[in-house]
Amino acid sequence: MQKNMMPKLKLKKIFSLFLVFSLLKIGSSLAANGSKNITDFNQRIVSTNLCIDSLVIALVGRKGVVAVSSVAGDSRYSLIAKEVAGIKKVNFNAEQVYSLKPTIVLASNFSSPKTRHAMSKLGLRVILVDYARSIDEIAKNLVHLGYLLNASGKAKDLIETLRNIEFSADKSQGLMAIQYSENRYVNGQNSLIRDVFQRSGFGEKNSLIQAQGGRFLPSEFVIKAKPDLLLLDENKNQQIHFQNPNYHSSLYKTLGSTMVTHIKQKYWSCGTPKIIDLIQQLLQHHAQILEAKKIAQ
Amino acid sequence: MSHAIITSDISVQIQGKTILHPTSISIKKGENVGIIGRNGAGKSTFMKAMLGLIAHSGGSNLSSKTLSDRVRLASWVPQDRELVWDIKVETLLQFTIEKVKETENFKAIKKFIDTKDALSITGTLKLANARIKSLSGGELTSVLIARALVQQTSIIFLDEPLASLDPIQKRTILEVLQEMSQSGKTIISSLHDIELGKEYFSKYIAMREGSVICEGTPLQILKKKQFDKIFVEKNSVC
Amino acid sequence: MHKFLRQKKLLSKKFVAYSIVSLLALFSFLSLRIGYVNIDFFSAIMNGISGQKTTDTIILFELRLPRTLMCLIVGAGLGLAGAALQGYLRNPLAEPSIVGISSSAALGAVLCIGLGINTISFFYTPIFALSFAMVACLILIKLTQNTVSRHSVILIGVGISALSGSLTTLILSLSDNPFAINEIVFWMLGSVTDVSYFHVLLAGPMVLVGSVFLLRCASDLNLLSLGEETASSTGVNIGRLRLNILFGTALIVGGTTSVTGIVGFVGLVTPHMVRPFVNYEPKKTLIWTPPIAALLILVSDIAIRILPTTGEIKLGVLTALLGTPFFLYLIGQQRD
């Protein structure tokens, strides 16, 4: 009997020891988290998503930024290629990120849950930042990151500028704009580009394009929808006034009633303070289209 | 009687290995020849080389001719009798007739064998409208021989025409071959049924390891002492 | 009596030919008429003829007409290539996409685009696709020369497909294109959406020349049904036949794949549909398959546009959906 009791006792002992240790560990990490938020100036930031990279750079510059996502340095897709020159580039990969000993890892809510889980297991502090689908959400992300990165003041300034754009556009004109990607994708209602369109005076009245989520659409829809402004992707090696050969040629034969503009995807794909530039450009287009309509009448 | 086939030092090498050693033989017109020997003795290779179907050195009076000339001299009945498409018997023969009609000296054919003639010679006229895949092994062989007949050639090569047939079917085929040779065609077949064939063939050519070791009438060959030995032992002579 | 029968046969042959042509015309019309959006069809035609440009004429003449033409080209071409391959390999399971020629062509196109060679001239993409299709064809012909098993042809195809498929994915992944997955889907599952006259002019002549090569094989394929040796003994020049099949298939598959991606199984299914009506004769199968295959693709492409889906169904998905069960059925029928 006694012999049998022995292992059970041992197990209990080990278990309780383990319990105590893990409680201690949780407690200490909680304490650490609390202090880091405000007081730690030597933070090592690793940002793993282009859109978050842009927000981080806008908030803290290069200070404390150990690494950014690998696309951030590629000027074809990134608006901050110059700003992040010389900073290490990483992929969203637990091993790579862990080796940089970050105090904070910023990841998108679209990032792989598997990798996120692995990082948490390694004891990394992984913070999720939602992909911004509107100007308001950009502001929200700025507040969030400003608090985490000890740059709340800068965040406030940036939000101020965002809010202060004068929306001079006459929304009552009901002009319609469509952004049509090279791969024939059209963004849904709940997307950043739609919000940008709205803020620069463009609405969408056409039922052909009005899908809740994003959709791949054949060119037929786009032509039939007769938008006032058609925003197309700019080809890598292309000047704005040339046609992008990756689109069907018929899109360029839209009878003059549609203004066709090429723009690089990087100008609208990420919710960052730089979105102001695009809104301003679209405001100009809006005015031009109205002008042209007046002349036509 | 003149010769239908004359080979001079015909030989076949495949990947540096000699499958057929230089062989010179002659076969008279109207003969019904059986090529005998164990598996791998080179029977098929010898026939294909004579007909010019495979690459070879030396040659025969057939293989030296151009492809289009050969069409009207000798035809071929393959051992692999599997047909993928379930076509009609008559159609199968028609394919060959269409091709023959493309040949230059087509109009010079005195006795043109049409589909019906060929099928009745081989005793398969009633199968004219049957589909290939519905035929038995013996019927299919007969049809393929009829196919060779409509090619209007005086020489017909058959690669193991008796393979996988039952004894009755074998006799039927052997009779057809004999009749054809009696009507003036030269028939050359490879076979294993040496005993069964002795009444039908006018000549046997025995082969071993890529060489012809002896030729003669079936009775001459079968009379040889230790007949089995000559197929097996390296240096035994005929 | 004989004469009467023959006349009747001739009549019915004519009748069949006419009905196929009218079906092609009908479905071509429907393919123009039925699209993603509603257009005023007849006024669009009138406006188009009078040279007036409206939204609807642009949709009809710039988007739908080239698409319909491309369906005809892709269908007829791939159907013919399938029938020719089945006839040449004497294998009812053979087909450009199954034996790996299509995926090899796609690899060629992707490699050309990946290396940026297509920016020099657009003609390089089909040339690359053609060359790669030819390499796959050569491998297939070389490896099948000595094999007799029917399934080994399919295994060779599995090998070629797997290799070129993985290389395609590798190239697209290395090209540091964030939309690589999209591209992979495009090449693996073909589509005729938004093709233009440029594409028609690119693929059309290649398919036409390829068809000439393949149709020249028609009579030889009849004789080949007896096997290569027998065919050769009846005067078929096997070497020349092989070259015709090689160039014909490569031109057709290279030309269509470089424009539409892989559209599989149409070359498999159609010859089997045709065969019972032409007494299983290889030559007639070869001749009658292209119009039926074109019809099949036209109908599939119309179906894609009227099926109520939120996303876009690719043509390659639909043909594979229809073709794969048939392929499996055929494998079950084979005895080796």
PDB file of C-alpha atoms in Angstrom, chain A residues 34 44 51 55 58 94 111 137-138 146 162 189 200 202 204 214 231 240 265 270 287 294:
ATOM      1  CA  GLY A  34       2.113  47.564 -16.639  1.00  0.00           C
ATOM      2  CA  ARG A  44      12.639  47.530 -29.188  1.00  0.00           C
ATOM      3  CA  CYS A  51       0.453  49.358 -42.896  1.00  0.00           C
ATOM      4  CA  LEU A  55       1.938  54.223 -38.613  1.00  0.00           C
ATOM      5  CA  ALA A  58       4.741  58.401 -38.542  1.00  0.00           C
ATOM      6  CA  ALA A  94       8.580  33.554 -35.125  1.00  0.00           C
ATOM      7  CA  SER A 111      -1.457  37.744 -39.779  1.00  0.00           C
ATOM      8  CA  GLU A 137     -10.166  53.565 -37.963  1.00  0.00           C
ATOM      9  CA  ILE A 138      -6.842  55.153 -38.873  1.00  0.00           C
ATOM     10  CA  GLY A 146       0.474  56.258 -29.652  1.00  0.00           C
ATOM     11  CA  LEU A 162      -6.546  64.089 -40.558  1.00  0.00           C
ATOM     12  CA  GLN A 189     -18.450  49.077 -49.063  1.00  0.00           C
ATOM     13  CA  SER A 200     -13.637  63.549 -51.540  1.00  0.00           C
ATOM     14  CA  PHE A 202     -17.721  60.689 -54.696  1.00  0.00           C
ATOM     15  CA  GLU A 204     -21.682  55.159 -55.392  1.00  0.00           C
ATOM     16  CA  GLY A 214     -15.162  42.995 -52.216  1.00  0.00           C
ATOM     17  CA  LEU A 231      -9.160  54.716 -60.675  1.00  0.00           C
ATOM     18  CA  ILE A 240       0.346  58.049 -65.662  1.00  0.00           C
ATOM     19  CA  GLN A 265      -1.789  50.884 -55.173  1.00  0.00           C
ATOM     20  CA  CYS A 270      -2.793  51.277 -46.244  1.00  0.00           C
ATOM     21  CA  ALA A 287     -13.593  69.635 -59.226  1.00  0.00           C
ATOM     22  CA  LYS A 294     -20.515  72.414 -66.728  1.00  0.00           C
TER      23      LYS A 294
END
